[in-house]
Short mmCIF file of C-alpha atoms and ligand atoms in Angstrom, two decimals:
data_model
loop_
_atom_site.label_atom_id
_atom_site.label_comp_id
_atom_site.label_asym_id
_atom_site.label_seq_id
_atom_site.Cartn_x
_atom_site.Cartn_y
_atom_site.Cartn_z
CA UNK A 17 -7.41 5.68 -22.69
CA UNK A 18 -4.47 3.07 -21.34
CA UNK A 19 -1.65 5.18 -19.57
CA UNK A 20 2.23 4.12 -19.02
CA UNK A 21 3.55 5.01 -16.09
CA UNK A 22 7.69 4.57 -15.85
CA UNK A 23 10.99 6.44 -14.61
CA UNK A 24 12.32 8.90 -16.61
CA UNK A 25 15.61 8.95 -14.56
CA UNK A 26 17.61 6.10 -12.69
CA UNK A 27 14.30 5.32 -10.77
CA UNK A 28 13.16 6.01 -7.45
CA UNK A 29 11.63 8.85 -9.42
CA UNK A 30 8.47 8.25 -6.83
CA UNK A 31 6.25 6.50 -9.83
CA UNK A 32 4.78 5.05 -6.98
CA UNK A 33 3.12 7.98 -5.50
CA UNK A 34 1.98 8.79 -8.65
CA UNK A 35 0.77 5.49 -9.87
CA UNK A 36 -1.13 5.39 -6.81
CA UNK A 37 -2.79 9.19 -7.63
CA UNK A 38 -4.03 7.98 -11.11
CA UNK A 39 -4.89 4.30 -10.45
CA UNK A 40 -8.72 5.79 -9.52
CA UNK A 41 -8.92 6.40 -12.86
CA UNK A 42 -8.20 2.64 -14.36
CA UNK A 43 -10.25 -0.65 -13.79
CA UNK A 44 -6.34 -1.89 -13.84
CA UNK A 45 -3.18 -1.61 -12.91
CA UNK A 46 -0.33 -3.37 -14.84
CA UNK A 47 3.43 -4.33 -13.84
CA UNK A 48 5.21 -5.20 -16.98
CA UNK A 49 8.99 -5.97 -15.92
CA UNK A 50 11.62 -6.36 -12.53
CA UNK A 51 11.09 -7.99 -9.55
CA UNK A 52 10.80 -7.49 -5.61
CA UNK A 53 13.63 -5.20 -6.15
CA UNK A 54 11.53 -1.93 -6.89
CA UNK A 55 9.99 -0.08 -3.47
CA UNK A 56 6.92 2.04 -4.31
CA UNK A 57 6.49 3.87 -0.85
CA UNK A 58 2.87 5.03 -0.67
CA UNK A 59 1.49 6.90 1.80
CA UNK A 60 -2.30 7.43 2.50
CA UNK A 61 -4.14 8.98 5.27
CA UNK A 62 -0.73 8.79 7.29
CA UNK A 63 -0.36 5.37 6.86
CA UNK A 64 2.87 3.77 5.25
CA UNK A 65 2.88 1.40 2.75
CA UNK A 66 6.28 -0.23 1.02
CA UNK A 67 5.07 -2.53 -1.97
CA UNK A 68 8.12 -4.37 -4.23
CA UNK A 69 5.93 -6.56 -6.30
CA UNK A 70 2.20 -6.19 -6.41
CA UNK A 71 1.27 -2.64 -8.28
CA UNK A 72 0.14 -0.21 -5.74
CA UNK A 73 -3.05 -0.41 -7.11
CA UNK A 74 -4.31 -2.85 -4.47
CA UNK A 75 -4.19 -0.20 -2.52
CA UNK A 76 -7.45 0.61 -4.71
CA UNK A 77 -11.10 -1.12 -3.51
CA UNK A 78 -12.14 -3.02 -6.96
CA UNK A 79 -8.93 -2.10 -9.08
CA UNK A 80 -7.43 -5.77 -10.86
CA UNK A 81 -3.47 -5.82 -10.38
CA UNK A 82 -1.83 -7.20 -12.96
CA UNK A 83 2.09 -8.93 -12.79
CA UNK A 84 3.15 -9.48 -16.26
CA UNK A 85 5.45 -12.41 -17.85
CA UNK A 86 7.79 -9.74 -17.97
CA UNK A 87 8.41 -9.76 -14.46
CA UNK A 88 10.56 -11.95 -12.53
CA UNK A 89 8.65 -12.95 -9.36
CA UNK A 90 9.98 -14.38 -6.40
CA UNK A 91 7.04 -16.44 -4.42
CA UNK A 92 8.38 -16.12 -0.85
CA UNK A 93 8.80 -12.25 -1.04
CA UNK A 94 4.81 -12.24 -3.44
CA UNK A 95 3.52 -14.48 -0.36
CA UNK A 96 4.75 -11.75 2.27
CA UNK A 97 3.59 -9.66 0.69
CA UNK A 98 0.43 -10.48 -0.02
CA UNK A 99 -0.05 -11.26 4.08
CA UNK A 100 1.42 -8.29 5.13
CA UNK A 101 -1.49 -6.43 3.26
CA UNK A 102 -3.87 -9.14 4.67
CA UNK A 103 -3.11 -7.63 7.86
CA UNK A 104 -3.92 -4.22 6.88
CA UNK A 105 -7.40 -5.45 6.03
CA UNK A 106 -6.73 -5.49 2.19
CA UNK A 107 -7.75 -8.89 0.56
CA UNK A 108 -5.98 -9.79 -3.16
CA UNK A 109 -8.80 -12.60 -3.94
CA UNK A 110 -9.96 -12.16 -7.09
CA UNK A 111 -7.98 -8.70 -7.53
CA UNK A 112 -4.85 -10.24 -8.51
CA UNK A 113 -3.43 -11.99 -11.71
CA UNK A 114 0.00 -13.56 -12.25
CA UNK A 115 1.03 -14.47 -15.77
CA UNK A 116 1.34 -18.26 -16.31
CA UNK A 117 4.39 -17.09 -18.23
CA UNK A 118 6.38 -15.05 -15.54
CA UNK A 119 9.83 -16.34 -14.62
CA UNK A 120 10.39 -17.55 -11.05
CA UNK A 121 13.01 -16.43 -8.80
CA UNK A 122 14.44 -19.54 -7.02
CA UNK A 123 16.90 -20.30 -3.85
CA UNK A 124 20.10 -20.92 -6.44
CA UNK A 125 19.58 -17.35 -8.02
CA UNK A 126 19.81 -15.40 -5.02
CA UNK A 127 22.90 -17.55 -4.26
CA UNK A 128 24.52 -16.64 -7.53
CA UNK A 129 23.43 -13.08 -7.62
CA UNK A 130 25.48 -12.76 -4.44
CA UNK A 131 28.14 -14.76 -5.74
CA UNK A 132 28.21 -13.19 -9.12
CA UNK A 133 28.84 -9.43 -7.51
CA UNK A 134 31.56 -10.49 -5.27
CA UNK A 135 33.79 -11.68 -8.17
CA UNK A 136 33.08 -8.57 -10.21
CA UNK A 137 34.81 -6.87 -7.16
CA UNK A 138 35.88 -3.54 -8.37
CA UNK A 139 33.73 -3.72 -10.98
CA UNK A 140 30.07 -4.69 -9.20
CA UNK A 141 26.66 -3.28 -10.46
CA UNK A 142 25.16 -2.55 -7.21
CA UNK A 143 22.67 -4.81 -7.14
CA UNK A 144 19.66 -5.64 -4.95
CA UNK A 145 21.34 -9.26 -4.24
CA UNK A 146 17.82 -11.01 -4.57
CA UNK A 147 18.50 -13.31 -7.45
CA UNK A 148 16.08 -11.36 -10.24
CA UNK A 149 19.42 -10.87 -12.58
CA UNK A 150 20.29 -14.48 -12.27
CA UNK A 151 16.28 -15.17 -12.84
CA UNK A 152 16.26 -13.45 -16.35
CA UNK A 153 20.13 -14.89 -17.31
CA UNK A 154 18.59 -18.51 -16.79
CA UNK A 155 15.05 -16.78 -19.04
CA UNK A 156 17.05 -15.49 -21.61
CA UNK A 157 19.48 -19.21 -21.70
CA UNK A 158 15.98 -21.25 -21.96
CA UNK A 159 16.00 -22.86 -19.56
CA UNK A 160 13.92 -20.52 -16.62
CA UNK A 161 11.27 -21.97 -14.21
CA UNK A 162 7.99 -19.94 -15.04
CA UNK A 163 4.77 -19.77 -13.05
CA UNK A 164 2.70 -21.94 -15.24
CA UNK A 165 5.22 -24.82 -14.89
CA UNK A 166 4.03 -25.40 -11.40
CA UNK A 167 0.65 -26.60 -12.60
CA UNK A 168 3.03 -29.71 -14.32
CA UNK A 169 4.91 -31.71 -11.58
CA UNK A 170 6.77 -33.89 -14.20
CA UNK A 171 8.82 -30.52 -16.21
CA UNK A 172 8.73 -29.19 -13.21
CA UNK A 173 11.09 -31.80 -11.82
CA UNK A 174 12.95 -32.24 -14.81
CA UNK A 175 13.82 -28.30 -14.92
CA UNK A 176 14.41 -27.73 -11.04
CA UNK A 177 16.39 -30.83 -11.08
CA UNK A 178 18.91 -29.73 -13.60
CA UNK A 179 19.27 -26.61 -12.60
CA UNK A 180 19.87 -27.11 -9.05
CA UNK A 181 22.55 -30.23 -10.53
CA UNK A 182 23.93 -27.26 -12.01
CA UNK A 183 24.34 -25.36 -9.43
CA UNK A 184 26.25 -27.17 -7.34
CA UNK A 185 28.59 -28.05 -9.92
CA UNK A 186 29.39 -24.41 -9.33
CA UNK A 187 29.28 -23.92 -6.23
CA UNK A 188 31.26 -26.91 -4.89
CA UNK A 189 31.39 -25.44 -0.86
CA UNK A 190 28.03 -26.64 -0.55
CA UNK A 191 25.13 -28.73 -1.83
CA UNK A 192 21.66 -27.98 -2.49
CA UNK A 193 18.67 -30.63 -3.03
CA UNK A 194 16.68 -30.62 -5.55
CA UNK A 195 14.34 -32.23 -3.93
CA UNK A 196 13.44 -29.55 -1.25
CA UNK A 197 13.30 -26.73 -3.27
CA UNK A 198 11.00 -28.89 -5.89
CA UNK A 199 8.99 -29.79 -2.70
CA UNK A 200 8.73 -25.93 -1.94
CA UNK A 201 7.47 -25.28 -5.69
CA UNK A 202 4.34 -27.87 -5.36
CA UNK A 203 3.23 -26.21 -2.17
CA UNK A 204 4.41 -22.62 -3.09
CA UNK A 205 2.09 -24.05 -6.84
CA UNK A 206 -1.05 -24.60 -4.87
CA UNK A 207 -1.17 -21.34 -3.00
CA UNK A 208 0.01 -19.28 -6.68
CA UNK A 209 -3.09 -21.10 -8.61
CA UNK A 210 -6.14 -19.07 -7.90
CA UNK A 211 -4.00 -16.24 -9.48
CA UNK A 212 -2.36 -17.53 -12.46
CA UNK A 213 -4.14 -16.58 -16.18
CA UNK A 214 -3.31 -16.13 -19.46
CA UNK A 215 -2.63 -11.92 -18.83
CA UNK A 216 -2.07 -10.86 -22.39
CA UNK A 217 -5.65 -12.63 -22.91
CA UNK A 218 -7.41 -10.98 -19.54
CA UNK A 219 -5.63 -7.64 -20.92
CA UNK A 220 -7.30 -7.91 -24.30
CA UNK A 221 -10.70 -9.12 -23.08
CA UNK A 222 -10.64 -6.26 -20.66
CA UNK A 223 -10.23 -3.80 -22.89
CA UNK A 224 -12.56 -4.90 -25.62
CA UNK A 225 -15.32 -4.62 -22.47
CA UNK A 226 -14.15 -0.50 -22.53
CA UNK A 227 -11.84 -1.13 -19.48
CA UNK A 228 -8.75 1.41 -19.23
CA UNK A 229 -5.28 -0.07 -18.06
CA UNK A 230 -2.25 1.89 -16.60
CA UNK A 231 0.90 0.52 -17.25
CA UNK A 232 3.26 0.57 -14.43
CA UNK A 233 7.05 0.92 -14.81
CA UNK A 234 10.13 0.09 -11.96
CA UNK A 235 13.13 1.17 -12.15
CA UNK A 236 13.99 4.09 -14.75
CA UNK A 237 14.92 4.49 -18.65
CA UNK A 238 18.49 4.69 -17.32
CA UNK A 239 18.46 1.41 -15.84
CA UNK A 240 16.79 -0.14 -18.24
CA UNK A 241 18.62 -3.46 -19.81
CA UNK A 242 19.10 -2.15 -23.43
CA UNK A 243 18.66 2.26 -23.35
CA UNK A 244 20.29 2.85 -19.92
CA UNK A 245 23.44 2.87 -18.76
CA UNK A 246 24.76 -0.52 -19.61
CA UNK A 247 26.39 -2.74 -17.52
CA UNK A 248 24.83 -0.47 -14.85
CA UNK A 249 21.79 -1.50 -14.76
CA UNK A 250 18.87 -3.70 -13.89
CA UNK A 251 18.29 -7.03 -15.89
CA UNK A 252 14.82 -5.70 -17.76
CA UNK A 253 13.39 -3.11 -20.31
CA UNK A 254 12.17 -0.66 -17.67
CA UNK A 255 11.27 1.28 -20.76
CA UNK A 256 8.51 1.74 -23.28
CA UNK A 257 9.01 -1.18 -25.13
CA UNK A 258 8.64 -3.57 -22.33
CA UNK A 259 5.02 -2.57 -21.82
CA UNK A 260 4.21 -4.71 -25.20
CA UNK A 261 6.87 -7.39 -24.67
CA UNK A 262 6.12 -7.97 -20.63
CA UNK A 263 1.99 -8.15 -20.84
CA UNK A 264 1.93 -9.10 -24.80
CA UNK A 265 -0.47 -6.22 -25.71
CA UNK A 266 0.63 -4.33 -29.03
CA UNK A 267 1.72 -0.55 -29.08
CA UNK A 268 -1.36 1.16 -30.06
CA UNK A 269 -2.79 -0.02 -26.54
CA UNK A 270 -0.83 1.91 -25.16
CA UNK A 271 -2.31 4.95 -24.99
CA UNK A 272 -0.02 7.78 -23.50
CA UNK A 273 3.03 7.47 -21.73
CA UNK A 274 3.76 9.76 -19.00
CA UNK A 275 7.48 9.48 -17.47
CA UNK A 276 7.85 10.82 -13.65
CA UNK A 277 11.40 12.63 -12.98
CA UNK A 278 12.69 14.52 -9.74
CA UNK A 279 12.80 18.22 -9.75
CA UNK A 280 16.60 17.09 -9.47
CA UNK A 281 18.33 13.82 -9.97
CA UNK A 282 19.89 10.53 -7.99
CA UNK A 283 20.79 6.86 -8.52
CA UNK A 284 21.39 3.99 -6.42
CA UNK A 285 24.30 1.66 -6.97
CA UNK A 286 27.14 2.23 -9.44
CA UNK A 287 28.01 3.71 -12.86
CA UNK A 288 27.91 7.10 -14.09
CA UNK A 289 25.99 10.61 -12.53
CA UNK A 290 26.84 13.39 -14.80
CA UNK A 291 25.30 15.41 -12.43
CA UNK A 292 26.39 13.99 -8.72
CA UNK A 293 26.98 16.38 -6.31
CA UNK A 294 29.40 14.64 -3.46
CA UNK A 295 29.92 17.69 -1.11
CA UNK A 296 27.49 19.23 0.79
CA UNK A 297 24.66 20.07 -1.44
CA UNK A 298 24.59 16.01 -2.27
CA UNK A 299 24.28 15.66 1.43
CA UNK A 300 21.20 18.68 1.70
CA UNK A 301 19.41 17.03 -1.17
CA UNK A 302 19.67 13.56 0.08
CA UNK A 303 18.41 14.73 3.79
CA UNK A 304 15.71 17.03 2.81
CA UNK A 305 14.67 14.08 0.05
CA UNK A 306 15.13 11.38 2.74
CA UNK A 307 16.82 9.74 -0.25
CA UNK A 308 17.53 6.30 1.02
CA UNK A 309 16.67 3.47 -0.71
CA UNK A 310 12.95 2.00 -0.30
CA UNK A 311 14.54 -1.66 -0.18
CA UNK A 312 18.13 -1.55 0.65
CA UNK A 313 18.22 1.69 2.82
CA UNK A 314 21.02 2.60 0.80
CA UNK A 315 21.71 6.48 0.37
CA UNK A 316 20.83 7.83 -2.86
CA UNK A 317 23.33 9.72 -4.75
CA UNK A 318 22.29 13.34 -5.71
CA UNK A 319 22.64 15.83 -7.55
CA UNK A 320 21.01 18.37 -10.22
CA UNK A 321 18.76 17.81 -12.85
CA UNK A 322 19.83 16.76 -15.93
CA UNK A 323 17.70 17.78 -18.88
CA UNK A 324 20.31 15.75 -21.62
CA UNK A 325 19.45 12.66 -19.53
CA UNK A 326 15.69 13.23 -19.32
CA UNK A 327 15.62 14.44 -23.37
CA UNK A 328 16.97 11.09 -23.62
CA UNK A 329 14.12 9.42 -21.94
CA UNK A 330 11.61 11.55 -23.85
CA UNK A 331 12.93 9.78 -27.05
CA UNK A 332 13.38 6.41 -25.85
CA UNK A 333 9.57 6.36 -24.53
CA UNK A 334 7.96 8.80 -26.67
CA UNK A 335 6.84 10.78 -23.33
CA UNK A 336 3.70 13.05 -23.98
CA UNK A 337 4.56 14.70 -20.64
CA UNK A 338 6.41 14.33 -17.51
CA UNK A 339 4.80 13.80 -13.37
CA UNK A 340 7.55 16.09 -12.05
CA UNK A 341 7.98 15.00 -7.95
CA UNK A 342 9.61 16.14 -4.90
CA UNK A 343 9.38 20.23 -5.96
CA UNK A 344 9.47 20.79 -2.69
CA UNK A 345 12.54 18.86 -1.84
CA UNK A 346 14.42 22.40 -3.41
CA UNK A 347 12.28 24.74 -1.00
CA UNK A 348 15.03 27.01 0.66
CA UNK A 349 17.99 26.62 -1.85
CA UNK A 350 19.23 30.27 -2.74
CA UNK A 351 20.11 29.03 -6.75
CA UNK A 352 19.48 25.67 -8.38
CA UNK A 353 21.52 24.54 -11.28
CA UNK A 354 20.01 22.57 -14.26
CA UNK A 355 22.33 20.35 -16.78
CA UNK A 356 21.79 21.40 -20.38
CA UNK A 357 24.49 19.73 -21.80
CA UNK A 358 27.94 18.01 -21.35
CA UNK A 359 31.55 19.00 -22.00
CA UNK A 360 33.45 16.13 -22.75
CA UNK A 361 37.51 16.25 -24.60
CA UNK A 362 36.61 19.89 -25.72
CA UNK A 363 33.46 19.08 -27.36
CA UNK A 364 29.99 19.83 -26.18
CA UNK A 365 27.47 17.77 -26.04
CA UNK A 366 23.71 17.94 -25.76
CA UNK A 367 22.95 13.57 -26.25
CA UNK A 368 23.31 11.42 -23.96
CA UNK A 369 26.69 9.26 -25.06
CA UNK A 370 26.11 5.47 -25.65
CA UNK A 371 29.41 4.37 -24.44
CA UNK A 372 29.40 4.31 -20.52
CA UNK A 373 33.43 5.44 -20.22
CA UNK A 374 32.58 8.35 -22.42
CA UNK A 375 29.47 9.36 -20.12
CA UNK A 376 31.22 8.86 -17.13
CA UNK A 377 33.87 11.27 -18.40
CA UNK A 378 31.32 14.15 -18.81
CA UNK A 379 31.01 17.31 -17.10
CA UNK A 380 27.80 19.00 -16.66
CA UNK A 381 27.33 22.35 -18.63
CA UNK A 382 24.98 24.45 -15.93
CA UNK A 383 22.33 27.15 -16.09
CA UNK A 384 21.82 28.97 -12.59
CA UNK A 385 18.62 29.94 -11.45
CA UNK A 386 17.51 31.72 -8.75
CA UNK A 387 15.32 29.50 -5.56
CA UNK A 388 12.35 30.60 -3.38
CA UNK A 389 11.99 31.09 -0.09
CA UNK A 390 8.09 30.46 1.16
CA UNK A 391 7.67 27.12 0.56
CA UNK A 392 6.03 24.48 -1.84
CA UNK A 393 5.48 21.68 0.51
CA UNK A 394 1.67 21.01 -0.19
CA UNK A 395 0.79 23.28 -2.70
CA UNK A 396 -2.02 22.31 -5.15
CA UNK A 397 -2.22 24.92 -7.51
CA UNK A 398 0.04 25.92 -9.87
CA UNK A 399 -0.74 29.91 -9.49
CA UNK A 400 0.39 29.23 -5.66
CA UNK A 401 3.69 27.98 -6.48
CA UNK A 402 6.35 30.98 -5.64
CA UNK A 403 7.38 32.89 -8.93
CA UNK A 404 10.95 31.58 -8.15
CA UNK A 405 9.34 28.02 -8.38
CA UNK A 406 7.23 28.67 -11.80
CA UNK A 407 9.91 29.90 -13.40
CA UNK A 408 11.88 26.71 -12.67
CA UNK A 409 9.77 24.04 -13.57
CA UNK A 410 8.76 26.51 -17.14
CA UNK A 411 12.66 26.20 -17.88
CA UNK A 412 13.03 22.25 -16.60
CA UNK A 413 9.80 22.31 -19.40
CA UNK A 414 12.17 24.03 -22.11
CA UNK A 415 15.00 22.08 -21.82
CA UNK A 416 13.66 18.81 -21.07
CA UNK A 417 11.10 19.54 -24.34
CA UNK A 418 8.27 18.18 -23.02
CA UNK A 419 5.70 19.81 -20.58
CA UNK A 420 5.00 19.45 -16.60
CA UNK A 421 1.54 17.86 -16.67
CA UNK A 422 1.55 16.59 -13.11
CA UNK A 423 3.84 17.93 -10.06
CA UNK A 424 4.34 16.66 -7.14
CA UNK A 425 5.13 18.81 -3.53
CA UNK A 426 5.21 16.15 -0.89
CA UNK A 427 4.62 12.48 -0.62
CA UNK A 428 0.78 12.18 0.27
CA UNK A 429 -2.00 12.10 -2.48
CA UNK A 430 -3.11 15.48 -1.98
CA UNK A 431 0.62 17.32 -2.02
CA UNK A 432 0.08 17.26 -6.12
CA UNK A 433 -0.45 20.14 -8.55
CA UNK A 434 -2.71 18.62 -11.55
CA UNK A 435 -2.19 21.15 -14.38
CA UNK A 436 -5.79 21.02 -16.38
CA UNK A 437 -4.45 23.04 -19.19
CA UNK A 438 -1.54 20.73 -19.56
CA UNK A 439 -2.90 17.57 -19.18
CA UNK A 440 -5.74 18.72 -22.60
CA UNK A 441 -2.88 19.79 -24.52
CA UNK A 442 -1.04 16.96 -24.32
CA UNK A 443 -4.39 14.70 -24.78
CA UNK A 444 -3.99 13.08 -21.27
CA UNK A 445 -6.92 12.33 -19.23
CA UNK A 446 -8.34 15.31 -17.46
CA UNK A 447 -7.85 13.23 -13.77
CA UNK A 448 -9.88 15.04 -10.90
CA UNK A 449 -7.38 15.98 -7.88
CA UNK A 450 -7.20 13.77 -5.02
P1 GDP B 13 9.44 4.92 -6.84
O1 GDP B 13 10.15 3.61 -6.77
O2 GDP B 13 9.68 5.61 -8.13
O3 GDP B 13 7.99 4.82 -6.49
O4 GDP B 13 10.08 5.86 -5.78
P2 GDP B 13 10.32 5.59 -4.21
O5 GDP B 13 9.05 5.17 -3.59
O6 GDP B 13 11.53 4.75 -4.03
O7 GDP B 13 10.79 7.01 -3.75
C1 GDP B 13 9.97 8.04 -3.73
C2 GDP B 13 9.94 8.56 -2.31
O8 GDP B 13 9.67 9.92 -2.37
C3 GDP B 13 8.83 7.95 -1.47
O9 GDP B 13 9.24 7.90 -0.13
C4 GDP B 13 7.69 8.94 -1.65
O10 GDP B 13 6.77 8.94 -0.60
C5 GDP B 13 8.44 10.22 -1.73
N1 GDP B 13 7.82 11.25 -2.57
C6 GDP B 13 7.14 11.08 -3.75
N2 GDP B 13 6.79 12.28 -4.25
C7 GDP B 13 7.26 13.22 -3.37
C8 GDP B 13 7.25 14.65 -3.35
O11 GDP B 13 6.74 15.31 -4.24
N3 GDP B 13 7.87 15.25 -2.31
C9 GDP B 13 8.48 14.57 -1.31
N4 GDP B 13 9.06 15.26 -0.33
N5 GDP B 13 8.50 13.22 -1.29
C10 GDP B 13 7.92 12.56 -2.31
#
């Protein structure tokens, strides 16, 4: 059975970690939207690993790793990245496939991503600055560069030509030549080649032959372009539906879809955090969750969970069940608060708002547990957890409406509680613990 993996939250949800658990499991690992702007930190055996483009999976002897057309893919940061792992002894040959019909991410876009923020002033998103919002605005306006165009010097030339004309009609301070960066596409072409197929084919193929894909999500449902919290957020459909559009494989394929979500909540950037905490508990959760981000090093904002947020997701994706990580992140807190609902102009809420100005205005309605003292860091089974501990993630389970198939209490493979019982109920795979 296929699997989707994606954020059920603003992202960071550490899908990476859990990718990385399951991908045994799958002759392939999918990435079906974003750019180099996701950071799945993996850890195995000790050993550090921060991968923005290629899907963890590589990490994986014999897994294929898939980056779909709905991706937007810049070559420099793909190149780097595909040497750095060279250097940890882990060869991509034959193990990786880039869709002829993925977008490229070109000098002019990072330019105007950078340009673009600093006249929203007041008003930026927070972005990554590495041109993959610019990349899908010139996708979406017709008239994008995409992988396969490399493999035809004469459009190629035509497109980077008026687009870099373009360009410096807007940005008069300085000039760019076409030339070079079309120069930097036919070499940049030659090296991409080897990789480059038809994916929605190879996906299709593969399956007929009984091969099992996991989908792999960046970012979160609240980020995502259409469902999340719009204009904050990133320039793709980190949700559900962009498995189909950014691999072309139709719905049924699909399998299950299992959302990861922090015991508690944070997002990078701007817009709205029903749940932020900005005094001292923000400050306990973001040390004791190292939350920094992956590729900016930008401190997370945190706060509590937020169960109208993740019902949200639940819908949007259809989630059979939810990875729940960093458990142990909440070891030592004497009470926890979960968000049920919002209060907003006398009225209560229990739906996420559309309107950004109206969520932003909401105050979290709380329920106050009780926390544990002995801690979870490591714990495998879900008998060992402290009562304390049960009893919170059985509540996060009631008011989030879906169960806690997976949970995660630390970063490495083995810090993971797989719940057997769970995982049949909710028809998952019965994976074998790491
Ligand atoms: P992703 O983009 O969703 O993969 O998330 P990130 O990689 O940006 O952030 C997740 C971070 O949390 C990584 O540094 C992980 O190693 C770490 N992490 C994942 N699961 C756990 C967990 O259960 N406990 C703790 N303490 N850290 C975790």
């Amino acid at each position: 059975m296929n699997l989707a993996v994606l954020g059920a939250q603003w992202g960071d949800e550490g899908k990476g970690k859990i990718v990385d658990l399951l991908t045994p499991h799958f002759e392939i690992v999918a990435r079906y939207q974003g750019g180099h702007n996701a950071g799945h930190t993996v850890y195995v055996n000790g050993r550090k690993f921060v991968l923005h483009l290629i899907p963890s999976g590589i990490l994986h002897d014999g897994v294929m790793c898939v980056i779909g057309n709905g991706l937007v893919i810049d070559l420099r940061a793909l190149f780097t990245e595909v040497d750095d792992l060279a250097r940890m002894g882990i060869d991509v040959d034959g193990r990786l496939a880039v869709s002829e019909k993925a977008h490229l991410i070109l000098p002019y876009h990072r330019e105007l991503d950078v340009l673009s923020e600093a006249r929203r002033g007041e008003r930026k998103i927070g972005t990554t600055s590495r041109g993959i919002g610019p990349a899908y605005e010139d996708k979406i306006a017709r008239r994008g560069i995409r992988a396969g165009d490399l493999a035809d010097p004469q459009a190629l030339e035509h497109g980077v030509r008026e687009n870099v004309n373009a360009r410096n009609r807007l940005v008069q301070e300085t000039t760019m030549d076409w030339r070079a960066v079309l120069d930097q596409l036919l070499t940049d072409g030659e090296r991409l080649k080897p990789w480059i197929r038809d994916v929605s084919l190879m996906l299709s193929e593969a399956m007929r032959q009984g091969q099992t894909i996991l989908f792999e999500g960046a970012q979160g449902t609240l980020l995502d372009i259409d469902h999340g919290t719009y204009p904050y957020v990133t320039s793709s459909n980190a949700s559900i539906g962009g498995v189909c559009t950014g691999l072309g494989v139709g719905p049924r394929m699909i399998g299950a879809v299992l959302g990861v979500a922090k015991a508690y909540t944070t997002r990078v950037g701007e817009g709205p955090l029903p749940t932020e905490l900005t005094g001292e508990m923000g400050k306990r959760l973001r040390d004791s969750g190292n939350e920094y981000g992956a590729v900016t090093g930008r401190p997370r904002r945190c706060g509590w969970y937020d169960a109208v947020a993740i019902r949200y997701s639940v819908r949007i994706n259809g989630l059979d069940a939810l990875a729940l990580t960093k458990l142990d992140v909440l070891d030592g807190l004497e009470r926890i608060d979960i968000c049920t609902a919002y209060r907003v102009g006398g009225q209560t809420l229990t739906e996420l708002p559309s309107d950004v100005s109206r969520l932003s205005q909401c105050e979290p309605l709380y329920e106050s547990m009780p926390g544990w003292s002995s801690p979870t860091k490591g714990l495998r089974r879900f008998a060992d957890l402290p009562d304390a501990a049960r009893r919170y993630v059985a509540r996060l389970e009631d008011v989030s409406g879906i169960p806690a198939a997976i949970i995660s209490t630390g970063s490495d493979r083995t810090e993971t509680i797989l719940r057997h019982d769970v995982l049949a109920d909710c028809r998952l795979p019965d994976f074998q613990d790491a």
